């Protein structure tokens, strides 16, 4: 077993007081239940009865943020799209597809960030506002990391385009200066604005040459004396060779051109061409990649990774992915200059520059308060086939582990559980087991919800869970005296034992009340009648009543007899059946044939013989009268039948 | 699809309903209501889908529905229906039926009237527990509700007590209800039966029972043809669409294979009843077009990205001249379009009015399509 790298954080349960009482706890799937025991600290012994509160301690707290539900739901769609798009495409187009997926994830983060920002602006509650602002900064950090991972891992940009991507990345995320730029550009006379040169510097530092030149031209019109200097600088900036995204030039070509340009810049600097204008001189120093000159603009860059990219732009434009780590480390050291220590975000980005994918994911898991980010990022990287070799010493691989954690978090939420199902589906090793355990624990407050859960289980052939859910619903219906519903549920579960139980209830009700309830159901059982013997009997017995009601006596009689001779009817019910035969025996027409009458007599004798030893039966007056009446009726019927059958045959 | 605007609302949507436009108005509907389910805190929300109102506020969000007002609701919203322009009747999983009033001048919602525990169970210990009210239908001022307790209630909007209650109307769960005529209602239940009830009769028995043959597949939704009242459409647990002619027989006239999972809602287009819309647990929403002459149809059904299939339907009946019941081989083509490609989670509800369609999903999003027949 590996040792944990960091001490687990201390969680304070507000309201619980561990100094006064001992706490006890129980693990749940995604949360821990904590409560105070009756036991005090060692010295106090058994104290007064404790508070009756139970605390629920949750891990994945971001799941409960209302605005983030949009993120979870929208990214679920993207996730599903990614799983569906299995490698039908090869090579380039597959990569383009994966990059597009990555961009979609980022745009969801951005949209969520905007919503959160709106919420922060519109709320008046300062506490809530603080909460929203924290969320915005977390989301923006997530997007920053994701974007870098997209460039380095998903797209795996090669030398040349790599720098362009990194420039885009910096431009997108270092937006502290945007307001300054806006302020200067919107002023009446930009060149006179006190921040004018700062804005020009920002453009140069971010490699936005056209914008920088445009701004500089304004300065010249206002200040014609520096025309000469301006022309030279403008020319240098215009000529600066940039890597291109197409394959129009080779890397060597670019390096050659760039070397030439670099020397030209240096020549002008040494000539002292810009000596009279410190602003222009510093710009030229940046162009030749003078680290000190660039570092002087620290405030304008705000972060070490901006510094890194600027430095690469002006000294190593054809940097290869594998060389990044050296520049990154030294840039961070130079930028922070020992004044401050790197923060978690810096460490994550550094790990990314070092191509330590696992380190990135690990650090993110520790720092972020949600599993969403690592789960989705890891899944995407896994689809890029970058994580295959890595197996954990527990569970399956890392992708599956993180997805399981995330989905378990979703399942602990009262409403987001539906999303979790699809994530479990895409965990080949343990997903199914997790789903089975979680799905059974979803509270089923309405039939509609039960149907939805049931559909999930049925689609996945989870027979055990289907049975369990149906049983729960059947039990509920039974408790509510909804026999019809209960029977429907047990038929759906194909639960023969329970169907028997409910059929017995129906029969008992019939014996007590003399009429059937829920006829609409019993009359329409159809093939499901065969589920249990008792249910078959119930259906057939009801059919007998219907035939009797419709005065189709011979058919009714035949059915009644079959119920007993084929042993469909339970023995306890035979007496009732025989009693039902009484009115048929007493009809004017003869209904039971001689053969049938013999059968009936045998049934009666079987019944009484079986019960003979029971004293109780003998003493029961009503029962004995019944038996006597039956015997009489049977004998009379037999007499009539013999006469009739004899005459018919005789004639 | 560029003509559909979507909004993620951070709550699972169980019902969406257009507010009926004023009688004389020719404008398309612009306001709709949604209800949520399975939240700790469920809400009834009113939204404006009017693009004009949105462009003024923020150009880039144009077309996205925006929230007008909302109010907390106890329990899952199981069903809802506009009573008139201002009032909406909401059925709750707690068994309560509530009328909410939408105050348009200051955009607020308030509970106008409430029937607590209109649906309830009498359990073995004789204490009462609420039973989910699964369906509601209004014909101002009358309101009919059905529930898991198999009970049918008839309310009048301004009267405190139920006018009529049929206890144990059904031994299984009643899933939906609709008016057949002013005094007759249709219900569907969880054992595949369609029943007609005449509310004038004092007998607590249905006047007619229709049922699916064989497997007793539960029926979840029902709608009646707006002009030809004998034509009724129902949707079942297996996703099958059944068309019934209630003048004859006890079985459906045609069974059409449709969705792969529960069909949650079926609606005839109110003014163009050759068109029918269904939505399902499998995450699809289908547009059924039974117009007799396919070639005359506008081309919107053939746009790329939509899967269009033809089905011939196995009708039994020949005598009726309706697209839904006819089986003339030359005309017997049904054009079916899935309006949502690549959806994964259930579409719980849809409503269609004029050229506008609104639907809500378990993926916590509402979608508005304002150019259904463009």
GROMACS .gro file of N, CA, C and O in nm, chain A residues 58 66-70 73-74 76-77 80 84 114-115 118 413-419 422 445-449 451-452 455-456 458-459 478-485 488-489 491-492 505 518-521 524-528, chain B residues 8 10-12 37-40 60-61 76 78 93 121-124 132 148-150 168-173 175 189-191 193 195 209 211 214-216 220 237-238 260-262 264 281 342-346 348 362-364:
model
  444
   58UNK      N    1  -2.085   1.501   0.386
   58UNK     CA    2  -2.072   1.468   0.244
   58UNK      C    3  -1.936   1.506   0.192
   58UNK      O    4  -1.876   1.602   0.238
   66UNK      N    5  -2.654   2.463  -0.682
   66UNK     CA    6  -2.764   2.468  -0.779
   66UNK      C    7  -2.716   2.504  -0.919
   66UNK      O    8  -2.753   2.439  -1.015
   67UNK      N    9  -2.632   2.607  -0.928
   67UNK     CA   10  -2.589   2.654  -1.061
   67UNK      C   11  -2.505   2.549  -1.133
   67UNK      O   12  -2.504   2.543  -1.254
   68UNK      N   13  -2.434   2.468  -1.056
   68UNK     CA   14  -2.346   2.369  -1.118
   68UNK      C   15  -2.425   2.254  -1.180
   68UNK      O   16  -2.371   2.176  -1.257
   69UNK      N   17  -2.553   2.243  -1.146
   69UNK     CA   18  -2.632   2.134  -1.203
   69UNK      C   19  -2.636   2.144  -1.354
   69UNK      O   20  -2.643   2.045  -1.424
   70UNK      N   21  -2.631   2.266  -1.402
   70UNK     CA   22  -2.624   2.289  -1.546
   70UNK      C   23  -2.498   2.225  -1.604
   70UNK      O   24  -2.501   2.161  -1.709
   73UNK      N   25  -2.537   1.842  -1.606
   73UNK     CA   26  -2.630   1.793  -1.705
   73UNK      C   27  -2.578   1.809  -1.847
   73UNK      O   28  -2.589   1.718  -1.929
   74UNK      N   29  -2.521   1.926  -1.874
   74UNK     CA   30  -2.476   1.950  -2.010
   74UNK      C   31  -2.354   1.863  -2.041
   74UNK      O   32  -2.341   1.809  -2.150
   76UNK      N   33  -2.290   1.582  -1.918
   76UNK     CA   34  -2.337   1.444  -1.932
   76UNK      C   35  -2.365   1.411  -2.078
   76UNK      O   36  -2.327   1.305  -2.128
   77UNK      N   37  -2.429   1.507  -2.146
   77UNK     CA   38  -2.456   1.488  -2.288
   77UNK      C   39  -2.329   1.473  -2.369
   77UNK      O   40  -2.318   1.387  -2.457
   80UNK      N   41  -2.166   1.137  -2.301
   80UNK     CA   42  -2.233   1.028  -2.372
   80UNK      C   43  -2.196   1.029  -2.519
   80UNK      O   44  -2.176   0.923  -2.580
   84UNK      N   45  -2.014   0.728  -2.731
   84UNK     CA   46  -2.077   0.671  -2.850
   84UNK      C   47  -1.984   0.677  -2.970
   84UNK      O   48  -1.987   0.590  -3.055
  114UNK      N   49  -2.021   3.207  -1.653
  114UNK     CA   50  -2.096   3.329  -1.680
  114UNK      C   51  -2.222   3.337  -1.595
  114UNK      O   52  -2.254   3.441  -1.538
  115UNK      N   53  -2.293   3.224  -1.588
  115UNK     CA   54  -2.414   3.219  -1.505
  115UNK      C   55  -2.382   3.253  -1.361
  115UNK      O   56  -2.452   3.329  -1.295
  118UNK      N   57  -2.311   3.613  -1.325
  118UNK     CA   58  -2.438   3.687  -1.324
  118UNK      C   59  -2.503   3.680  -1.187
  118UNK      O   60  -2.550   3.780  -1.133
  413UNK      N   61  -2.719   1.243  -0.452
  413UNK     CA   62  -2.802   1.362  -0.469
  413UNK      C   63  -2.946   1.316  -0.495
  413UNK      O   64  -2.969   1.219  -0.565
  414UNK      N   65  -3.042   1.390  -0.437
  414UNK     CA   66  -3.180   1.344  -0.448
  414UNK      C   67  -3.234   1.351  -0.589
  414UNK      O   68  -3.333   1.289  -0.621
  415UNK      N   69  -3.168   1.428  -0.674
  415UNK     CA   70  -3.228   1.449  -0.806
  415UNK      C   71  -3.133   1.413  -0.921
  415UNK      O   72  -3.178   1.378  -1.029
  416UNK      N   73  -3.004   1.419  -0.899
  416UNK     CA   74  -2.910   1.398  -1.010
  416UNK      C   75  -2.876   1.251  -1.034
  416UNK      O   76  -2.797   1.219  -1.122
  417UNK      N   77  -2.937   1.163  -0.956
  417UNK     CA   78  -2.902   1.021  -0.968
  417UNK      C   79  -2.918   0.966  -1.109
  417UNK      O   80  -2.845   0.877  -1.150
  418UNK      N   81  -3.012   1.021  -1.185
  418UNK     CA   82  -3.035   0.969  -1.320
  418UNK      C   83  -2.912   0.983  -1.409
  418UNK      O   84  -2.888   0.900  -1.495
  419UNK      N   85  -2.834   1.090  -1.385
  419UNK     CA   86  -2.714   1.109  -1.465
  419UNK      C   87  -2.611   1.001  -1.432
  419UNK      O   88  -2.538   0.952  -1.517
  422UNK      N   89  -2.569   0.653  -1.638
  422UNK     CA   90  -2.493   0.641  -1.762
  422UNK      C   91  -2.343   0.634  -1.737
  422UNK      O   92  -2.269   0.570  -1.812
  445UNK      N   93  -4.095   0.741  -0.410
  445UNK     CA   94  -4.214   0.802  -0.349
  445UNK      C   95  -4.336   0.801  -0.440
  445UNK      O   96  -4.447   0.810  -0.391
  446UNK      N   97  -4.316   0.791  -0.571
  446UNK     CA   98  -4.433   0.778  -0.658
  446UNK      C   99  -4.413   0.661  -0.753
  446UNK      O  100  -4.302   0.616  -0.774
  447UNK      N  101  -4.523   0.617  -0.810
  447UNK     CA  102  -4.514   0.506  -0.905
  447UNK      C  103  -4.436   0.548  -1.028
  447UNK      O  104  -4.363   0.469  -1.087
  448UNK      N  105  -4.452   0.675  -1.063
  448UNK     CA  106  -4.382   0.724  -1.182
  448UNK      C  107  -4.231   0.711  -1.166
  448UNK      O  108  -4.160   0.667  -1.256
  449UNK      N  109  -4.183   0.747  -1.047
  449UNK     CA  110  -4.040   0.737  -1.021
  449UNK      C  111  -3.999   0.590  -1.021
  449UNK      O  112  -3.896   0.553  -1.078
  451UNK      N  113  -4.132   0.358  -1.189
  451UNK     CA  114  -4.128   0.312  -1.327
  451UNK      C  115  -3.998   0.351  -1.395
  451UNK      O  116  -3.942   0.275  -1.474
  452UNK      N  117  -3.952   0.470  -1.363
  452UNK     CA  118  -3.827   0.516  -1.424
  452UNK      C  119  -3.709   0.431  -1.376
  452UNK      O  120  -3.622   0.393  -1.454
  455UNK      N  121  -3.731   0.092  -1.535
  455UNK     CA  122  -3.689   0.092  -1.675
  455UNK      C  123  -3.536   0.083  -1.682
  455UNK      O  124  -3.481   0.009  -1.763
  456UNK      N  125  -3.469   0.156  -1.595
  456UNK     CA  126  -3.322   0.151  -1.592
  456UNK      C  127  -3.275   0.009  -1.564
  456UNK      O  128  -3.184  -0.043  -1.630
  458UNK      N  129  -3.448  -0.275  -1.602
  458UNK     CA  130  -3.489  -0.371  -1.705
  458UNK      C  131  -3.400  -0.361  -1.828
  458UNK      O  132  -3.366  -0.462  -1.889
  459UNK      N  133  -3.362  -0.238  -1.862
  459UNK     CA  134  -3.275  -0.221  -1.979
  459UNK      C  135  -3.141  -0.291  -1.959
  459UNK      O  136  -3.073  -0.325  -2.053
  478UNK      N  137  -5.012  -0.300  -0.106
  478UNK     CA  138  -5.085  -0.389  -0.017
  478UNK      C  139  -5.117  -0.319   0.114
  478UNK      O  140  -5.226  -0.328   0.167
  479UNK      N  141  -5.016  -0.246   0.165
  479UNK     CA  142  -5.036  -0.175   0.290
  479UNK      C  143  -5.144  -0.068   0.274
  479UNK      O  144  -5.215  -0.035   0.368
  480UNK      N  145  -5.155  -0.015   0.153
  480UNK     CA  146  -5.257   0.087   0.128
  480UNK      C  147  -5.390   0.026   0.087
  480UNK      O  148  -5.478   0.096   0.039
  481UNK      N  149  -5.401  -0.106   0.100
  481UNK     CA  150  -5.523  -0.176   0.061
  481UNK      C  151  -5.554  -0.164  -0.087
  481UNK      O  152  -5.671  -0.164  -0.126
  482UNK      N  153  -5.452  -0.151  -0.169
  482UNK     CA  154  -5.474  -0.145  -0.312
  482UNK      C  155  -5.435  -0.281  -0.369
  482UNK      O  156  -5.328  -0.297  -0.427
  483UNK      N  157  -5.524  -0.378  -0.352
  483UNK     CA  158  -5.492  -0.514  -0.393
  483UNK      C  159  -5.464  -0.522  -0.544
  483UNK      O  160  -5.375  -0.592  -0.588
  484UNK      N  161  -5.543  -0.448  -0.622
  484UNK     CA  162  -5.527  -0.452  -0.767
  484UNK      C  163  -5.388  -0.407  -0.808
  484UNK      O  164  -5.319  -0.474  -0.885
  485UNK      N  165  -5.346  -0.294  -0.752
  485UNK     CA  166  -5.212  -0.243  -0.782
  485UNK      C  167  -5.106  -0.342  -0.738
  485UNK      O  168  -5.011  -0.370  -0.811
  488UNK      N  169  -5.077  -0.617  -0.979
  488UNK     CA  170  -5.010  -0.572  -1.102
  488UNK      C  171  -4.860  -0.572  -1.083
  488UNK      O  172  -4.786  -0.615  -1.171
  489UNK      N  173  -4.816  -0.519  -0.970
  489UNK     CA  174  -4.671  -0.511  -0.946
  489UNK      C  175  -4.609  -0.649  -0.936
  489UNK      O  176  -4.501  -0.674  -0.988
  491UNK      N  177  -4.719  -0.920  -1.069
  491UNK     CA  178  -4.719  -0.983  -1.201
  491UNK      C  179  -4.602  -0.931  -1.283
  491UNK      O  180  -4.533  -1.005  -1.351
  492UNK      N  181  -4.577  -0.800  -1.270
  492UNK     CA  182  -4.465  -0.742  -1.346
  492UNK      C  183  -4.332  -0.803  -1.301
  492UNK      O  184  -4.241  -0.825  -1.381
  505UNK      N  185  -5.555  -1.306  -0.040
  505UNK     CA  186  -5.628  -1.193   0.017
  505UNK      C  187  -5.760  -1.170  -0.056
  505UNK      O  188  -5.865  -1.146   0.006
  518UNK      N  189  -6.234  -0.540  -0.726
  518UNK     CA  190  -6.137  -0.525  -0.837
  518UNK      C  191  -6.164  -0.620  -0.954
  518UNK      O  192  -6.074  -0.684  -1.005
  519UNK      N  193  -6.292  -0.627  -0.993
  519UNK     CA  194  -6.327  -0.717  -1.102
  519UNK      C  195  -6.257  -0.681  -1.232
  519UNK      O  196  -6.220  -0.768  -1.310
  520UNK      N  197  -6.238  -0.548  -1.254
  520UNK     CA  198  -6.178  -0.507  -1.381
  520UNK      C  199  -6.041  -0.570  -1.399
  520UNK      O  200  -5.999  -0.600  -1.509
  521UNK      N  201  -5.971  -0.590  -1.289
  521UNK     CA  202  -5.839  -0.651  -1.297
  521UNK      C  203  -5.848  -0.802  -1.315
  521UNK      O  204  -5.789  -0.860  -1.404
  524UNK      N  205  -5.937  -0.944  -1.639
  524UNK     CA  206  -5.844  -0.918  -1.749
  524UNK      C  207  -5.705  -0.972  -1.724
  524UNK      O  208  -5.607  -0.917  -1.771
  525UNK      N  209  -5.697  -1.079  -1.648
  525UNK     CA  210  -5.564  -1.130  -1.614
  525UNK      C  211  -5.490  -1.183  -1.736
  525UNK      O  212  -5.371  -1.167  -1.749
  526UNK      N  213  -5.564  -1.248  -1.827
  526UNK     CA  214  -5.501  -1.301  -1.947
  526UNK      C  215  -5.395  -1.405  -1.913
  526UNK      O  216  -5.408  -1.479  -1.816
  527UNK      N  217  -5.289  -1.407  -1.993
  527UNK     CA  218  -5.185  -1.510  -1.972
  527UNK      C  219  -5.113  -1.497  -1.838
  527UNK      O  220  -5.055  -1.594  -1.790
  528UNK      N  221  -5.115  -1.377  -1.781
  528UNK     CA  222  -5.042  -1.359  -1.655
  528UNK      C  223  -5.105  -1.441  -1.543
  528UNK      O  224  -5.047  -1.456  -1.436
  659UNK      N  225  -3.100   2.537  -1.977
  659UNK     CA  226  -3.083   2.447  -1.863
  659UNK      C  227  -3.134   2.518  -1.739
  659UNK      O  228  -3.097   2.631  -1.712
  661UNK      N  229  -3.170   2.369  -1.409
  661UNK     CA  230  -3.129   2.314  -1.280
  661UNK      C  231  -3.242   2.248  -1.203
  661UNK      O  232  -3.242   2.247  -1.080
  662UNK      N  233  -3.341   2.198  -1.272
  662UNK     CA  234  -3.442   2.115  -1.207
  662UNK      C  235  -3.503   2.023  -1.313
  662UNK      O  236  -3.519   2.063  -1.428
  663UNK      N  237  -3.532   1.901  -1.273
  663UNK     CA  238  -3.588   1.806  -1.369
  663UNK      C  239  -3.733   1.847  -1.398
  663UNK      O  240  -3.811   1.870  -1.306
  688UNK      N  241  -3.997   1.792  -1.082
  688UNK     CA  242  -4.019   1.675  -0.997
  688UNK      C  243  -3.887   1.628  -0.939
  688UNK      O  244  -3.780   1.665  -0.987
  689UNK      N  245  -3.896   1.549  -0.833
  689UNK     CA  246  -3.781   1.483  -0.775
  689UNK      C  247  -3.676   1.578  -0.718
  689UNK      O  248  -3.561   1.543  -0.702
  690UNK      N  249  -3.718   1.699  -0.688
  690UNK     CA  250  -3.630   1.793  -0.620
  690UNK      C  251  -3.667   1.798  -0.474
  690UNK      O  252  -3.781   1.767  -0.438
  691UNK      N  253  -3.574   1.844  -0.390
  691UNK     CA  254  -3.613   1.868  -0.252
  691UNK      C  255  -3.710   1.985  -0.248
  691UNK      O  256  -3.797   1.993  -0.164
  711UNK      N  257  -2.720   3.859  -2.741
  711UNK     CA  258  -2.663   3.727  -2.769
  711UNK      C  259  -2.750   3.613  -2.717
  711UNK      O  260  -2.734   3.500  -2.757
  712UNK      N  261  -2.841   3.644  -2.628
  712UNK     CA  262  -2.925   3.538  -2.575
  712UNK      C  263  -3.057   3.528  -2.647
  712UNK      O  264  -3.150   3.471  -2.597
  727UNK      N  265  -4.377   1.640  -0.594
  727UNK     CA  266  -4.351   1.642  -0.738
  727UNK      C  267  -4.473   1.696  -0.811
  727UNK      O  268  -4.586   1.666  -0.774
  729UNK      N  269  -4.707   1.635  -1.083
  729UNK     CA  270  -4.739   1.517  -1.162
  729UNK      C  271  -4.806   1.556  -1.294
  729UNK      O  272  -4.788   1.492  -1.395
  744UNK      N  273  -4.770   1.500  -0.612
  744UNK     CA  274  -4.749   1.362  -0.569
  744UNK      C  275  -4.796   1.343  -0.426
  744UNK      O  276  -4.804   1.231  -0.378
  772UNK      N  277  -5.479   0.730   0.043
  772UNK     CA  278  -5.493   0.587   0.069
  772UNK      C  279  -5.556   0.568   0.206
  772UNK      O  280  -5.529   0.645   0.297
  773UNK      N  281  -5.638   0.466   0.218
  773UNK     CA  282  -5.683   0.425   0.350
  773UNK      C  283  -5.606   0.298   0.381
  773UNK      O  284  -5.633   0.194   0.323
  774UNK      N  285  -5.507   0.306   0.466
  774UNK     CA  286  -5.425   0.187   0.485
  774UNK      C  287  -5.480   0.100   0.597
  774UNK      O  288  -5.585   0.128   0.655
  775UNK      N  289  -5.407  -0.006   0.627
  775UNK     CA  290  -5.460  -0.106   0.718
  775UNK      C  291  -5.488  -0.050   0.857
  775UNK      O  292  -5.574  -0.097   0.929
  783UNK      N  293  -5.047   0.987  -0.476
  783UNK     CA  294  -5.013   1.078  -0.584
  783UNK      C  295  -5.132   1.101  -0.676
  783UNK      O  296  -5.202   1.007  -0.714
  799UNK      N  297  -5.321   0.764  -0.801
  799UNK     CA  298  -5.272   0.629  -0.776
  799UNK      C  299  -5.369   0.550  -0.690
  799UNK      O  300  -5.361   0.428  -0.682
  800UNK      N  301  -5.458   0.619  -0.620
  800UNK     CA  302  -5.554   0.550  -0.536
  800UNK      C  303  -5.675   0.501  -0.617
  800UNK      O  304  -5.771   0.451  -0.558
  801UNK      N  305  -5.672   0.519  -0.749
  801UNK     CA  306  -5.781   0.472  -0.833
  801UNK      C  307  -5.909   0.552  -0.816
  801UNK      O  308  -6.018   0.504  -0.845
  819UNK      N  309  -6.253   0.403  -0.555
  819UNK     CA  310  -6.229   0.273  -0.616
  819UNK      C  311  -6.282   0.263  -0.758
  819UNK      O  312  -6.336   0.161  -0.799
  820UNK      N  313  -6.267   0.374  -0.831
  820UNK     CA  314  -6.312   0.371  -0.969
  820UNK      C  315  -6.230   0.270  -1.048
  820UNK      O  316  -6.278   0.210  -1.143
  821UNK      N  317  -6.109   0.251  -1.005
  821UNK     CA  318  -6.022   0.158  -1.076
  821UNK      C  319  -5.940   0.082  -0.973
  821UNK      O  320  -5.894   0.138  -0.875
  822UNK      N  321  -5.922  -0.047  -0.998
  822UNK     CA  322  -5.848  -0.125  -0.901
  822UNK      C  323  -5.698  -0.106  -0.916
  822UNK      O  324  -5.621  -0.138  -0.828
  823UNK      N  325  -5.656  -0.053  -1.030
  823UNK     CA  326  -5.513  -0.024  -1.046
  823UNK      C  327  -5.495   0.128  -1.054
  823UNK      O  328  -5.590   0.202  -1.036
  824UNK      N  329  -5.373   0.169  -1.080
  824UNK     CA  330  -5.344   0.311  -1.084
  824UNK      C  331  -5.399   0.376  -1.210
  824UNK      O  332  -5.379   0.325  -1.320
  826UNK      N  333  -5.358   0.658  -1.475
  826UNK     CA  334  -5.241   0.736  -1.516
  826UNK      C  335  -5.274   0.869  -1.581
  826UNK      O  336  -5.196   0.963  -1.573
  840UNK      N  337  -5.536   0.330  -1.745
  840UNK     CA  338  -5.482   0.276  -1.621
  840UNK      C  339  -5.362   0.185  -1.645
  840UNK      O  340  -5.319   0.165  -1.758
  841UNK      N  341  -5.311   0.130  -1.536
  841UNK     CA  342  -5.186   0.055  -1.545
  841UNK      C  343  -5.208  -0.091  -1.585
  841UNK      O  344  -5.114  -0.169  -1.580
  842UNK      N  345  -5.331  -0.129  -1.624
  842UNK     CA  346  -5.345  -0.263  -1.679
  842UNK      C  347  -5.400  -0.257  -1.821
  842UNK      O  348  -5.468  -0.348  -1.867
  844UNK      N  349  -5.611  -0.053  -1.982
  844UNK     CA  350  -5.752  -0.030  -2.013
  844UNK      C  351  -5.781   0.117  -2.037
  844UNK      O  352  -5.720   0.205  -1.974
  846UNK      N  353  -6.110   0.363  -2.024
  846UNK     CA  354  -6.248   0.359  -1.975
  846UNK      C  355  -6.318   0.492  -2.001
  846UNK      O  356  -6.257   0.597  -1.992
  860UNK      N  357  -6.561  -0.004  -2.133
  860UNK     CA  358  -6.421  -0.039  -2.108
  860UNK      C  359  -6.359  -0.091  -2.236
  860UNK      O  360  -6.415  -0.180  -2.302
  862UNK      N  361  -5.985  -0.240  -2.394
  862UNK     CA  362  -5.856  -0.283  -2.342
  862UNK      C  363  -5.766  -0.338  -2.451
  862UNK      O  364  -5.812  -0.384  -2.556
  865UNK      N  365  -5.421  -0.917  -2.480
  865UNK     CA  366  -5.298  -0.986  -2.442
  865UNK      C  367  -5.228  -0.932  -2.321
  865UNK      O  368  -5.271  -0.953  -2.209
  866UNK      N  369  -5.122  -0.855  -2.346
  866UNK     CA  370  -5.024  -0.835  -2.240
  866UNK      C  371  -5.056  -0.731  -2.134
  866UNK      O  372  -4.974  -0.706  -2.047
  867UNK      N  373  -5.169  -0.668  -2.141
  867UNK     CA  374  -5.207  -0.570  -2.039
  867UNK      C  375  -5.100  -0.464  -2.019
  867UNK      O  376  -5.067  -0.429  -1.907
  871UNK      N  377  -5.004   0.515  -2.034
  871UNK     CA  378  -4.959   0.630  -1.955
  871UNK      C  379  -5.021   0.762  -1.996
  871UNK      O  380  -5.019   0.856  -1.918
  888UNK      N  381  -4.661   0.172  -2.195
  888UNK     CA  382  -4.533   0.148  -2.131
  888UNK      C  383  -4.427   0.097  -2.228
  888UNK      O  384  -4.310   0.123  -2.212
  889UNK      N  385  -4.470   0.022  -2.330
  889UNK     CA  386  -4.373  -0.031  -2.427
  889UNK      C  387  -4.346   0.069  -2.538
  889UNK      O  388  -4.279   0.038  -2.635
  911UNK      N  389  -3.898   0.329  -2.765
  911UNK     CA  390  -3.841   0.210  -2.705
  911UNK      C  391  -3.873   0.200  -2.556
  911UNK      O  392  -3.840   0.100  -2.492
  912UNK      N  393  -3.929   0.304  -2.499
  912UNK     CA  394  -3.962   0.299  -2.356
  912UNK      C  395  -4.094   0.374  -2.335
  912UNK      O  396  -4.157   0.417  -2.432
  913UNK      N  397  -4.133   0.390  -2.210
  913UNK     CA  398  -4.261   0.452  -2.177
  913UNK      C  399  -4.290   0.577  -2.258
  913UNK      O  400  -4.205   0.665  -2.270
  915UNK      N  401  -4.464   0.907  -2.241
  915UNK     CA  402  -4.517   0.987  -2.130
  915UNK      C  403  -4.631   1.078  -2.171
  915UNK      O  404  -4.721   1.105  -2.094
  932UNK      N  405  -3.968   0.815  -2.245
  932UNK     CA  406  -3.858   0.791  -2.151
  932UNK      C  407  -3.725   0.766  -2.223
  932UNK      O  408  -3.619   0.793  -2.169
  993UNK      N  409  -2.986   1.220  -3.070
  993UNK     CA  410  -2.883   1.205  -2.965
  993UNK      C  411  -2.924   1.245  -2.826
  993UNK      O  412  -2.840   1.283  -2.744
  994UNK      N  413  -3.051   1.241  -2.797
  994UNK     CA  414  -3.091   1.272  -2.659
  994UNK      C  415  -3.077   1.145  -2.578
  994UNK      O  416  -3.097   1.035  -2.630
  995UNK      N  417  -3.040   1.156  -2.452
  995UNK     CA  418  -3.027   1.034  -2.373
  995UNK      C  419  -3.129   1.023  -2.261
  995UNK      O  420  -3.178   0.916  -2.233
  996UNK      N  421  -3.161   1.133  -2.196
  996UNK     CA  422  -3.253   1.123  -2.083
  996UNK      C  423  -3.396   1.153  -2.124
  996UNK      O  424  -3.421   1.216  -2.226
  997UNK      N  425  -3.488   1.107  -2.043
  997UNK     CA  426  -3.630   1.109  -2.073
  997UNK      C  427  -3.685   1.247  -2.107
  997UNK      O  428  -3.651   1.346  -2.043
  999UNK      N  429  -4.009   1.422  -2.057
  999UNK     CA  430  -4.125   1.392  -1.974
  999UNK      C  431  -4.252   1.457  -2.022
  999UNK      O  432  -4.360   1.409  -1.993
 1013UNK      N  433  -3.556   1.524  -1.832
 1013UNK     CA  434  -3.488   1.490  -1.708
 1013UNK      C  435  -3.344   1.542  -1.707
 1013UNK      O  436  -3.279   1.541  -1.605
 1014UNK      N  437  -3.295   1.584  -1.823
 1014UNK     CA  438  -3.162   1.644  -1.828
 1014UNK      C  439  -3.169   1.791  -1.787
 1014UNK      O  440  -3.079   1.869  -1.813
 1015UNK      N  441  -3.279   1.828  -1.724
 1015UNK     CA  442  -3.299   1.960  -1.664
 1015UNK      C  443  -3.295   2.072  -1.767
 1015UNK      O  444  -3.242   2.180  -1.741
   0.00000   0.00000   0.00000
